[in-house]
PDB file of C-alpha atoms in Angstrom:
ATOM      1  CA  UNK O  77      44.360  51.751  91.131  1.00  0.00           C
ATOM      2  CA  UNK O  78      41.709  49.404  89.742  1.00  0.00           C
ATOM      3  CA  UNK O  79      43.574  49.332  86.428  1.00  0.00           C
ATOM      4  CA  UNK O  80      46.797  48.123  88.074  1.00  0.00           C
ATOM      5  CA  UNK O  81      44.888  45.477  90.029  1.00  0.00           C
ATOM      6  CA  UNK O  82      43.274  44.239  86.808  1.00  0.00           C
ATOM      7  CA  UNK O  83      46.602  44.097  84.970  1.00  0.00           C
ATOM      8  CA  UNK O  84      48.183  42.240  87.890  1.00  0.00           C
ATOM      9  CA  UNK O  85      45.343  39.732  87.915  1.00  0.00           C
ATOM     10  CA  UNK O  86      45.735  39.093  84.178  1.00  0.00           C
ATOM     11  CA  UNK O  87      49.496  38.516  84.510  1.00  0.00           C
ATOM     12  CA  UNK O  88      48.980  36.237  87.511  1.00  0.00           C
ATOM     13  CA  UNK O  89      46.459  34.186  85.547  1.00  0.00           C
ATOM     14  CA  UNK O  90      48.784  34.052  82.538  1.00  0.00           C
ATOM     15  CA  UNK O  91      51.668  32.799  84.692  1.00  0.00           C
ATOM     16  CA  UNK O  92      49.537  30.176  86.421  1.00  0.00           C
ATOM     17  CA  UNK O  93      48.203  29.006  83.060  1.00  0.00           C
ATOM     18  CA  UNK O  94      51.658  28.801  81.472  1.00  0.00           C
ATOM     19  CA  UNK O  95      53.527  27.137  84.322  1.00  0.00           C
ATOM     20  CA  UNK O  96      54.079  23.388  84.263  1.00  0.00           C
ATOM     21  CA  UNK O  97      53.482  21.204  87.276  1.00  0.00           C
ATOM     22  CA  UNK O  98      56.487  19.499  88.874  1.00  0.00           C
ATOM     23  CA  UNK O  99      55.433  16.160  87.360  1.00  0.00           C
ATOM     24  CA  UNK O 100      55.074  17.685  83.898  1.00  0.00           C
ATOM     25  CA  UNK O 101      58.587  19.132  84.127  1.00  0.00           C
ATOM     26  CA  UNK O 102      59.936  15.713  85.062  1.00  0.00           C
ATOM     27  CA  UNK O 103      58.187  14.180  82.050  1.00  0.00           C
ATOM     28  CA  UNK O 104      59.610  16.834  79.736  1.00  0.00           C
ATOM     29  CA  UNK O 105      63.122  16.359  81.105  1.00  0.00           C
ATOM     30  CA  UNK O 106      62.761  12.588  80.681  1.00  0.00           C
ATOM     31  CA  UNK O 107      61.756  13.162  77.051  1.00  0.00           C
ATOM     32  CA  UNK O 108      64.833  15.313  76.455  1.00  0.00           C
ATOM     33  CA  UNK O 109      67.151  12.757  78.074  1.00  0.00           C
ATOM     34  CA  UNK O 110      65.926  10.086  75.669  1.00  0.00           C
ATOM     35  CA  UNK O 111      67.180  12.174  72.747  1.00  0.00           C
ATOM     36  CA  UNK O 112      70.832  12.008  73.813  1.00  0.00           C
ATOM     37  CA  UNK O 113      73.026   9.635  71.816  1.00  0.00           C
ATOM     38  CA  UNK O 114      76.045   7.694  73.058  1.00  0.00           C
ATOM     39  CA  UNK O 115      78.425  10.288  71.571  1.00  0.00           C
ATOM     40  CA  UNK O 116      77.009  12.921  73.932  1.00  0.00           C
ATOM     41  CA  UNK O 117      75.097  14.806  71.259  1.00  0.00           C
ATOM     42  CA  UNK O 118      71.337  14.925  70.777  1.00  0.00           C
ATOM     43  CA  UNK O 119      69.090  14.004  67.872  1.00  0.00           C
ATOM     44  CA  UNK O 120      66.079  16.097  66.759  1.00  0.00           C
ATOM     45  CA  UNK O 121      63.342  13.594  67.655  1.00  0.00           C
ATOM     46  CA  UNK O 122      62.876  10.272  69.428  1.00  0.00           C
ATOM     47  CA  UNK O 123      63.488   8.486  66.118  1.00  0.00           C
ATOM     48  CA  UNK O 124      66.988   7.003  65.883  1.00  0.00           C
ATOM     49  CA  UNK O 125      69.313   9.408  64.061  1.00  0.00           C
ATOM     50  CA  UNK O 126      72.858  10.779  64.254  1.00  0.00           C
ATOM     51  CA  UNK O 127      73.550  13.594  66.672  1.00  0.00           C
ATOM     52  CA  UNK O 128      72.988  17.128  65.433  1.00  0.00           C
ATOM     53  CA  UNK O 129      74.653  20.291  66.737  1.00  0.00           C
ATOM     54  CA  UNK O 130      71.403  22.191  66.249  1.00  0.00           C
ATOM     55  CA  UNK O 131      69.487  19.596  68.234  1.00  0.00           C
ATOM     56  CA  UNK O 132      72.195  19.492  70.898  1.00  0.00           C
ATOM     57  CA  UNK O 133      72.125  23.248  71.452  1.00  0.00           C
ATOM     58  CA  UNK O 134      68.324  23.206  71.661  1.00  0.00           C
ATOM     59  CA  UNK O 135      68.347  20.269  74.102  1.00  0.00           C
ATOM     60  CA  UNK O 136      70.902  21.950  76.360  1.00  0.00           C
ATOM     61  CA  UNK O 137      68.851  25.114  76.645  1.00  0.00           C
ATOM     62  CA  UNK O 138      65.507  23.340  76.887  1.00  0.00           C
ATOM     63  CA  UNK O 139      66.845  21.252  79.761  1.00  0.00           C
ATOM     64  CA  UNK O 140      67.834  24.405  81.621  1.00  0.00           C
ATOM     65  CA  UNK O 141      64.475  26.075  81.064  1.00  0.00           C
ATOM     66  CA  UNK O 142      62.636  23.064  82.425  1.00  0.00           C
ATOM     67  CA  UNK O 143      64.860  23.015  85.503  1.00  0.00           C
ATOM     68  CA  UNK O 144      67.089  20.041  84.739  1.00  0.00           C
ATOM     69  CA  UNK O 145      70.720  19.230  84.085  1.00  0.00           C
ATOM     70  CA  UNK O 146      72.255  17.393  81.129  1.00  0.00           C
ATOM     71  CA  UNK O 147      73.941  14.066  81.823  1.00  0.00           C
ATOM     72  CA  UNK O 148      77.301  13.333  80.235  1.00  0.00           C
ATOM     73  CA  UNK O 149      78.312  16.968  79.752  1.00  0.00           C
ATOM     74  CA  UNK O 150      81.917  16.017  78.998  1.00  0.00           C
ATOM     75  CA  UNK O 151      80.855  13.774  76.132  1.00  0.00           C
ATOM     76  CA  UNK O 152      78.440  16.438  74.956  1.00  0.00           C
ATOM     77  CA  UNK O 153      81.219  19.021  74.879  1.00  0.00           C
ATOM     78  CA  UNK O 154      83.440  16.635  72.924  1.00  0.00           C
ATOM     79  CA  UNK O 155      80.676  16.281  70.340  1.00  0.00           C
ATOM     80  CA  UNK O 156      80.172  20.048  70.084  1.00  0.00           C
ATOM     81  CA  UNK O 157      83.893  20.650  69.613  1.00  0.00           C
ATOM     82  CA  UNK O 158      84.082  17.895  66.991  1.00  0.00           C
ATOM     83  CA  UNK O 159      81.718  19.928  64.793  1.00  0.00           C
ATOM     84  CA  UNK O 160      84.202  22.814  64.555  1.00  0.00           C
ATOM     85  CA  UNK O 161      86.179  23.227  61.340  1.00  0.00           C
ATOM     86  CA  UNK O 162      89.462  24.913  62.269  1.00  0.00           C
ATOM     87  CA  UNK O 163      90.337  25.713  58.664  1.00  0.00           C
ATOM     88  CA  UNK O 164      87.014  27.391  57.889  1.00  0.00           C
ATOM     89  CA  UNK O 165      86.511  28.870  61.336  1.00  0.00           C
ATOM     90  CA  UNK O 166      82.899  27.726  61.585  1.00  0.00           C
ATOM     91  CA  UNK O 167      80.755  24.919  62.949  1.00  0.00           C
ATOM     92  CA  UNK O 168      78.816  22.295  61.007  1.00  0.00           C
ATOM     93  CA  UNK O 169      75.770  20.351  62.149  1.00  0.00           C
ATOM     94  CA  UNK O 170      77.781  17.124  62.345  1.00  0.00           C
ATOM     95  CA  UNK O 171      81.501  16.319  62.528  1.00  0.00           C
ATOM     96  CA  UNK O 172      83.331  16.833  59.210  1.00  0.00           C
ATOM     97  CA  UNK O 173      80.305  18.561  57.695  1.00  0.00           C
ATOM     98  CA  UNK O 174      80.178  21.883  55.847  1.00  0.00           C
ATOM     99  CA  UNK O 175      80.124  24.893  58.190  1.00  0.00           C
ATOM    100  CA  UNK O 176      77.476  27.563  57.780  1.00  0.00           C
ATOM    101  CA  UNK O 177      76.492  30.775  59.537  1.00  0.00           C
ATOM    102  CA  UNK O 178      73.445  29.490  61.374  1.00  0.00           C
ATOM    103  CA  UNK O 179      75.184  26.432  62.805  1.00  0.00           C
ATOM    104  CA  UNK O 180      78.285  28.434  63.695  1.00  0.00           C
ATOM    105  CA  UNK O 181      76.116  30.679  65.852  1.00  0.00           C
ATOM    106  CA  UNK O 182      74.428  27.605  67.312  1.00  0.00           C
ATOM    107  CA  UNK O 183      77.836  26.116  68.113  1.00  0.00           C
ATOM    108  CA  UNK O 184      78.891  29.227  70.007  1.00  0.00           C
ATOM    109  CA  UNK O 185      75.644  29.130  71.986  1.00  0.00           C
ATOM    110  CA  UNK O 186      76.194  25.465  72.812  1.00  0.00           C
ATOM    111  CA  UNK O 187      79.682  26.197  74.168  1.00  0.00           C
ATOM    112  CA  UNK O 188      78.288  28.984  76.336  1.00  0.00           C
ATOM    113  CA  UNK O 189      75.477  26.736  77.564  1.00  0.00           C
ATOM    114  CA  UNK O 190      78.063  24.127  78.566  1.00  0.00           C
ATOM    115  CA  UNK O 191      80.066  26.862  80.322  1.00  0.00           C
ATOM    116  CA  UNK O 192      83.088  25.968  78.178  1.00  0.00           C
ATOM    117  CA  UNK O 193      85.848  28.455  77.305  1.00  0.00           C
ATOM    118  CA  UNK O 194      85.236  30.022  73.893  1.00  0.00           C
ATOM    119  CA  UNK O 195      88.687  31.565  73.460  1.00  0.00           C
ATOM    120  CA  UNK O 196      89.870  29.094  70.820  1.00  0.00           C
ATOM    121  CA  UNK O 197      86.686  29.502  68.791  1.00  0.00           C
ATOM    122  CA  UNK O 198      85.744  33.164  69.236  1.00  0.00           C
ATOM    123  CA  UNK O 199      88.001  34.968  66.761  1.00  0.00           C
ATOM    124  CA  UNK O 200      87.735  32.448  63.888  1.00  0.00           C
ATOM    125  CA  UNK O 201      83.974  32.115  64.370  1.00  0.00           C
ATOM    126  CA  UNK O 202      83.438  35.881  64.329  1.00  0.00           C
ATOM    127  CA  UNK O 203      85.547  36.111  61.170  1.00  0.00           C
ATOM    128  CA  UNK O 204      83.447  33.341  59.607  1.00  0.00           C
ATOM    129  CA  UNK O 205      80.211  35.154  60.488  1.00  0.00           C
ATOM    130  CA  UNK O 206      81.479  38.466  59.133  1.00  0.00           C
ATOM    131  CA  UNK O 207      82.526  36.912  55.844  1.00  0.00           C
ATOM    132  CA  UNK O 208      79.471  34.728  55.269  1.00  0.00           C
ATOM    133  CA  UNK O 209      76.379  36.271  56.881  1.00  0.00           C
ATOM    134  CA  UNK O 210      74.422  37.951  54.090  1.00  0.00           C
ATOM    135  CA  UNK O 211      70.773  36.876  54.026  1.00  0.00           C
ATOM    136  CA  UNK O 212      68.441  37.961  56.817  1.00  0.00           C
ATOM    137  CA  UNK O 213      68.308  34.569  58.554  1.00  0.00           C
ATOM    138  CA  UNK O 214      72.100  34.466  58.559  1.00  0.00           C
ATOM    139  CA  UNK O 215      72.370  37.969  60.014  1.00  0.00           C
ATOM    140  CA  UNK O 216      69.665  37.193  62.579  1.00  0.00           C
ATOM    141  CA  UNK O 217      71.552  34.155  63.803  1.00  0.00           C
ATOM    142  CA  UNK O 218      74.933  35.885  63.630  1.00  0.00           C
ATOM    143  CA  UNK O 219      73.464  38.478  65.996  1.00  0.00           C
ATOM    144  CA  UNK O 220      72.357  35.689  68.342  1.00  0.00           C
ATOM    145  CA  UNK O 221      75.786  34.056  68.300  1.00  0.00           C
ATOM    146  CA  UNK O 222      77.583  37.322  68.958  1.00  0.00           C
ATOM    147  CA  UNK O 223      75.228  38.125  71.813  1.00  0.00           C
ATOM    148  CA  UNK O 224      75.886  34.707  73.357  1.00  0.00           C
ATOM    149  CA  UNK O 225      79.642  35.358  73.553  1.00  0.00           C
ATOM    150  CA  UNK O 226      79.112  39.061  74.354  1.00  0.00           C
ATOM    151  CA  UNK O 227      81.062  40.289  71.355  1.00  0.00           C
ATOM    152  CA  UNK O 228      80.552  42.670  68.463  1.00  0.00           C
ATOM    153  CA  UNK O 229      81.809  42.378  64.908  1.00  0.00           C
ATOM    154  CA  UNK O 230      83.063  44.781  62.285  1.00  0.00           C
ATOM    155  CA  UNK O 231      79.819  44.235  60.362  1.00  0.00           C
ATOM    156  CA  UNK O 232      77.387  45.190  63.138  1.00  0.00           C
ATOM    157  CA  UNK O 233      76.796  48.725  61.873  1.00  0.00           C
ATOM    158  CA  UNK O 234      76.423  47.606  58.256  1.00  0.00           C
ATOM    159  CA  UNK O 235      73.947  44.912  59.268  1.00  0.00           C
ATOM    160  CA  UNK O 236      71.982  47.441  61.321  1.00  0.00           C
ATOM    161  CA  UNK O 237      71.761  49.815  58.360  1.00  0.00           C
ATOM    162  CA  UNK O 238      70.463  47.032  56.124  1.00  0.00           C
ATOM    163  CA  UNK O 239      67.922  45.887  58.706  1.00  0.00           C
ATOM    164  CA  UNK O 240      66.628  49.417  59.183  1.00  0.00           C
ATOM    165  CA  UNK O 241      65.773  49.839  55.506  1.00  0.00           C
ATOM    166  CA  UNK O 242      62.641  47.732  55.853  1.00  0.00           C
ATOM    167  CA  UNK O 243      61.116  49.507  58.846  1.00  0.00           C
ATOM    168  CA  UNK O 244      57.521  50.708  58.678  1.00  0.00           C
ATOM    169  CA  UNK O 245      56.450  54.137  60.013  1.00  0.00           C
ATOM    170  CA  UNK O 246      55.065  52.574  63.217  1.00  0.00           C
ATOM    171  CA  UNK O 247      58.363  50.820  63.981  1.00  0.00           C
ATOM    172  CA  UNK O 248      57.333  47.383  62.709  1.00  0.00           C
ATOM    173  CA  UNK O 249      58.701  45.317  59.826  1.00  0.00           C
ATOM    174  CA  UNK O 250      56.944  43.317  57.119  1.00  0.00           C
ATOM    175  CA  UNK O 251      53.382  43.461  55.859  1.00  0.00           C
ATOM    176  CA  UNK O 252      50.015  41.782  56.258  1.00  0.00           C
ATOM    177  CA  UNK O 253      49.864  38.432  58.020  1.00  0.00           C
ATOM    178  CA  UNK O 254      53.663  38.168  57.910  1.00  0.00           C
ATOM    179  CA  UNK O 255      54.174  41.347  59.959  1.00  0.00           C
ATOM    180  CA  UNK O 256      54.345  39.706  63.397  1.00  0.00           C
ATOM    181  CA  UNK O 257      56.976  37.141  62.409  1.00  0.00           C
ATOM    182  CA  UNK O 258      59.043  39.665  60.449  1.00  0.00           C
ATOM    183  CA  UNK O 259      58.861  42.224  63.235  1.00  0.00           C
ATOM    184  CA  UNK O 260      59.781  39.662  65.873  1.00  0.00           C
ATOM    185  CA  UNK O 261      62.800  38.496  63.916  1.00  0.00           C
ATOM    186  CA  UNK O 262      64.138  41.886  62.858  1.00  0.00           C
ATOM    187  CA  UNK O 263      63.579  43.784  66.117  1.00  0.00           C
ATOM    188  CA  UNK O 264      65.355  41.106  68.168  1.00  0.00           C
ATOM    189  CA  UNK O 265      68.270  41.117  65.709  1.00  0.00           C
ATOM    190  CA  UNK O 266      68.539  44.906  65.880  1.00  0.00           C
ATOM    191  CA  UNK O 267      68.609  44.899  69.671  1.00  0.00           C
ATOM    192  CA  UNK O 268      71.058  42.006  69.828  1.00  0.00           C
ATOM    193  CA  UNK O 269      73.421  43.888  67.521  1.00  0.00           C
ATOM    194  CA  UNK O 270      73.332  46.870  69.859  1.00  0.00           C
ATOM    195  CA  UNK O 271      70.971  48.972  67.783  1.00  0.00           C
ATOM    196  CA  UNK O 272      68.183  51.190  69.033  1.00  0.00           C
ATOM    197  CA  UNK O 273      64.551  50.699  68.103  1.00  0.00           C
ATOM    198  CA  UNK O 274      62.386  53.592  66.992  1.00  0.00           C
ATOM    199  CA  UNK O 275      58.835  53.579  68.375  1.00  0.00           C
ATOM    200  CA  UNK O 276      58.941  50.455  70.588  1.00  0.00           C
ATOM    201  CA  UNK O 277      55.424  51.249  71.793  1.00  0.00           C
ATOM    202  CA  UNK O 278      54.207  50.989  68.178  1.00  0.00           C
ATOM    203  CA  UNK O 279      55.835  47.565  67.877  1.00  0.00           C
ATOM    204  CA  UNK O 280      54.127  46.230  71.013  1.00  0.00           C
ATOM    205  CA  UNK O 281      50.757  47.615  69.908  1.00  0.00           C
ATOM    206  CA  UNK O 282      51.086  46.030  66.465  1.00  0.00           C
ATOM    207  CA  UNK O 283      52.152  42.656  67.864  1.00  0.00           C
ATOM    208  CA  UNK O 284      49.211  42.677  70.279  1.00  0.00           C
ATOM    209  CA  UNK O 285      46.903  43.246  67.327  1.00  0.00           C
ATOM    210  CA  UNK O 286      48.448  40.381  65.345  1.00  0.00           C
ATOM    211  CA  UNK O 287      48.098  37.716  68.054  1.00  0.00           C
ATOM    212  CA  UNK O 288      46.072  34.832  66.626  1.00  0.00           C
ATOM    213  CA  UNK O 289      42.715  33.620  67.831  1.00  0.00           C
ATOM    214  CA  UNK O 290      44.474  30.448  69.005  1.00  0.00           C
ATOM    215  CA  UNK O 291      46.740  32.561  71.240  1.00  0.00           C
ATOM    216  CA  UNK O 292      49.979  32.165  69.278  1.00  0.00           C
ATOM    217  CA  UNK O 293      51.611  33.714  66.231  1.00  0.00           C
ATOM    218  CA  UNK O 294      51.706  32.290  62.729  1.00  0.00           C
ATOM    219  CA  UNK O 295      53.771  32.396  59.563  1.00  0.00           C
ATOM    220  CA  UNK O 296      52.335  34.321  56.623  1.00  0.00           C
ATOM    221  CA  UNK O 297      49.374  32.494  55.040  1.00  0.00           C
ATOM    222  CA  UNK O 298      49.531  29.691  57.629  1.00  0.00           C
ATOM    223  CA  UNK O 299      46.323  28.173  58.982  1.00  0.00           C
ATOM    224  CA  UNK O 300      47.452  28.165  62.598  1.00  0.00           C
ATOM    225  CA  UNK O 301      50.131  29.442  64.935  1.00  0.00           C
ATOM    226  CA  UNK O 302      53.416  27.626  65.555  1.00  0.00           C
ATOM    227  CA  UNK O 303      55.937  27.705  68.376  1.00  0.00           C
ATOM    228  CA  UNK O 304      58.867  28.849  66.249  1.00  0.00           C
ATOM    229  CA  UNK O 305      57.082  31.974  65.026  1.00  0.00           C
ATOM    230  CA  UNK O 306      55.661  32.558  68.498  1.00  0.00           C
ATOM    231  CA  UNK O 307      59.196  32.338  69.888  1.00  0.00           C
ATOM    232  CA  UNK O 308      60.421  35.045  67.507  1.00  0.00           C
ATOM    233  CA  UNK O 309      57.632  37.380  68.527  1.00  0.00           C
ATOM    234  CA  UNK O 310      58.011  36.602  72.223  1.00  0.00           C
ATOM    235  CA  UNK O 311      61.745  37.306  72.126  1.00  0.00           C
ATOM    236  CA  UNK O 312      60.949  40.817  70.925  1.00  0.00           C
ATOM    237  CA  UNK O 313      58.351  41.271  73.676  1.00  0.00           C
ATOM    238  CA  UNK O 314      60.934  40.057  76.178  1.00  0.00           C
ATOM    239  CA  UNK O 315      63.676  42.357  74.917  1.00  0.00           C
ATOM    240  CA  UNK O 316      61.253  45.281  75.059  1.00  0.00           C
ATOM    241  CA  UNK O 317      60.309  44.265  78.622  1.00  0.00           C
ATOM    242  CA  UNK O 318      56.691  43.695  77.619  1.00  0.00           C
ATOM    243  CA  UNK O 319      54.175  40.850  77.454  1.00  0.00           C
ATOM    244  CA  UNK O 320      51.346  40.160  74.995  1.00  0.00           C
ATOM    245  CA  UNK O 321      48.000  41.681  75.911  1.00  0.00           C
ATOM    246  CA  UNK O 322      46.529  38.154  75.831  1.00  0.00           C
ATOM    247  CA  UNK O 323      49.344  36.427  77.693  1.00  0.00           C
ATOM    248  CA  UNK O 324      46.988  33.828  79.168  1.00  0.00           C
ATOM    249  CA  UNK O 325      45.842  32.793  75.687  1.00  0.00           C
ATOM    250  CA  UNK O 326      49.456  32.427  74.598  1.00  0.00           C
ATOM    251  CA  UNK O 327      50.201  30.214  77.596  1.00  0.00           C
ATOM    252  CA  UNK O 328      47.207  28.063  76.709  1.00  0.00           C
ATOM    253  CA  UNK O 329      48.473  27.734  73.119  1.00  0.00           C
ATOM    254  CA  UNK O 330      51.859  26.488  74.329  1.00  0.00           C
ATOM    255  CA  UNK O 331      50.122  23.986  76.604  1.00  0.00           C
ATOM    256  CA  UNK O 332      48.175  22.591  73.629  1.00  0.00           C
ATOM    257  CA  UNK O 333      51.480  21.865  71.849  1.00  0.00           C
ATOM    258  CA  UNK O 334      52.487  19.484  74.639  1.00  0.00           C
ATOM    259  CA  UNK O 335      52.283  15.751  73.976  1.00  0.00           C
ATOM    260  CA  UNK O 336      51.844  12.709  76.189  1.00  0.00           C
ATOM    261  CA  UNK O 337      55.576  11.884  75.910  1.00  0.00           C
ATOM    262  CA  UNK O 338      56.411  15.161  77.700  1.00  0.00           C
ATOM    263  CA  UNK O 339      57.776  16.865  74.605  1.00  0.00           C
ATOM    264  CA  UNK O 340      56.277  19.626  72.507  1.00  0.00           C
ATOM    265  CA  UNK O 341      55.422  19.726  68.830  1.00  0.00           C
ATOM    266  CA  UNK O 342      55.767  22.827  66.668  1.00  0.00           C
ATOM    267  CA  UNK O 343      51.961  23.022  66.562  1.00  0.00           C
ATOM    268  CA  UNK O 344      49.153  21.334  68.505  1.00  0.00           C
ATOM    269  CA  UNK O 345      48.858  17.723  67.385  1.00  0.00           C
ATOM    270  CA  UNK O 346      52.313  17.553  65.819  1.00  0.00           C
ATOM    271  CA  UNK O 347      54.941  15.054  67.048  1.00  0.00           C
ATOM    272  CA  UNK O 348      57.365  16.170  69.720  1.00  0.00           C
ATOM    273  CA  UNK O 349      60.759  17.515  68.707  1.00  0.00           C
ATOM    274  CA  UNK O 350      63.723  19.018  70.499  1.00  0.00           C
ATOM    275  CA  UNK O 351      63.132  22.296  68.683  1.00  0.00           C
ATOM    276  CA  UNK O 352      59.483  22.487  69.684  1.00  0.00           C
ATOM    277  CA  UNK O 353      60.396  21.635  73.268  1.00  0.00           C
ATOM    278  CA  UNK O 354      63.059  24.349  73.388  1.00  0.00           C
ATOM    279  CA  UNK O 355      60.674  26.963  72.004  1.00  0.00           C
ATOM    280  CA  UNK O 356      58.034  25.945  74.547  1.00  0.00           C
ATOM    281  CA  UNK O 357      60.540  26.093  77.398  1.00  0.00           C
ATOM    282  CA  UNK O 358      61.838  29.564  76.637  1.00  0.00           C
ATOM    283  CA  UNK O 359      58.373  30.978  75.921  1.00  0.00           C
ATOM    284  CA  UNK O 360      57.092  29.604  79.224  1.00  0.00           C
ATOM    285  CA  UNK O 361      60.088  31.124  81.004  1.00  0.00           C
ATOM    286  CA  UNK O 362      59.223  34.526  79.534  1.00  0.00           C
ATOM    287  CA  UNK O 363      55.610  34.189  80.632  1.00  0.00           C
ATOM    288  CA  UNK O 364      56.657  33.154  84.133  1.00  0.00           C
ATOM    289  CA  UNK O 365      58.724  35.722  86.083  1.00  0.00           C
ATOM    290  CA  UNK O 366      62.253  34.468  86.759  1.00  0.00           C
ATOM    291  CA  UNK O 367      65.837  35.545  86.336  1.00  0.00           C
ATOM    292  CA  UNK O 368      66.968  34.125  83.041  1.00  0.00           C
ATOM    293  CA  UNK O 369      68.079  34.785  79.530  1.00  0.00           C
ATOM    294  CA  UNK O 370      69.301  32.502  76.708  1.00  0.00           C
TER     295      UNK O 370
END
């Protein structure tokens, strides 16, 4: 009984540490609104720049996680659709650009976030992903795109076989100080593709052991943790219905990435970006009990 009380107290403290105040949420939403351009799309940072589909997808989701709503959704949808190449079947980061796997998955996620019909894009986009996703990052993002539209592809089983080749005896992936990031990325991809994970308890134990002294998770050979790597690891925790043993420390790390403008940098002290703010928003949502996924 005492054990359950202690665990509950730790999770309560973690949630209270991670949660933003109402005023902080307003400041973060104001930061995100400033990133929207006149064409409806969003740019990566406060610095003037053309709209980016990657940035737009991140801004849409970040806005939801911080409890807001995007202005000018019609214009935003027009921008997202303008990045689709009908001939290739994929999305590019800007209109008339070159489509690639990662951005095609991002485009599908943006359509879903805007609650737009995906019927005209689904089949050609899946075909594009099947034909072009080869490297791990491409497969990882193809899995995310397929999950967003709740579809499978003819390559799912082949991708799962390739991903499974690198698994360690304890269920993890990777080695040394790159194990947490590799495990986070691969395990989430496996689960998103409909695969089953061997030894999930071994994965959680290993990730707990790899949590940094600063509370987050870092790339191999990096001096400190970053939100993007922490996001990858936290997505695996979330999909395994678990939380880090030091959840409060992780919440404190995310808080240190927050800047005076309301946005979040990839690491403490770094300038705010839409990507950093999205990663912070989704990590905080996973640390704070709520009904969500994205």
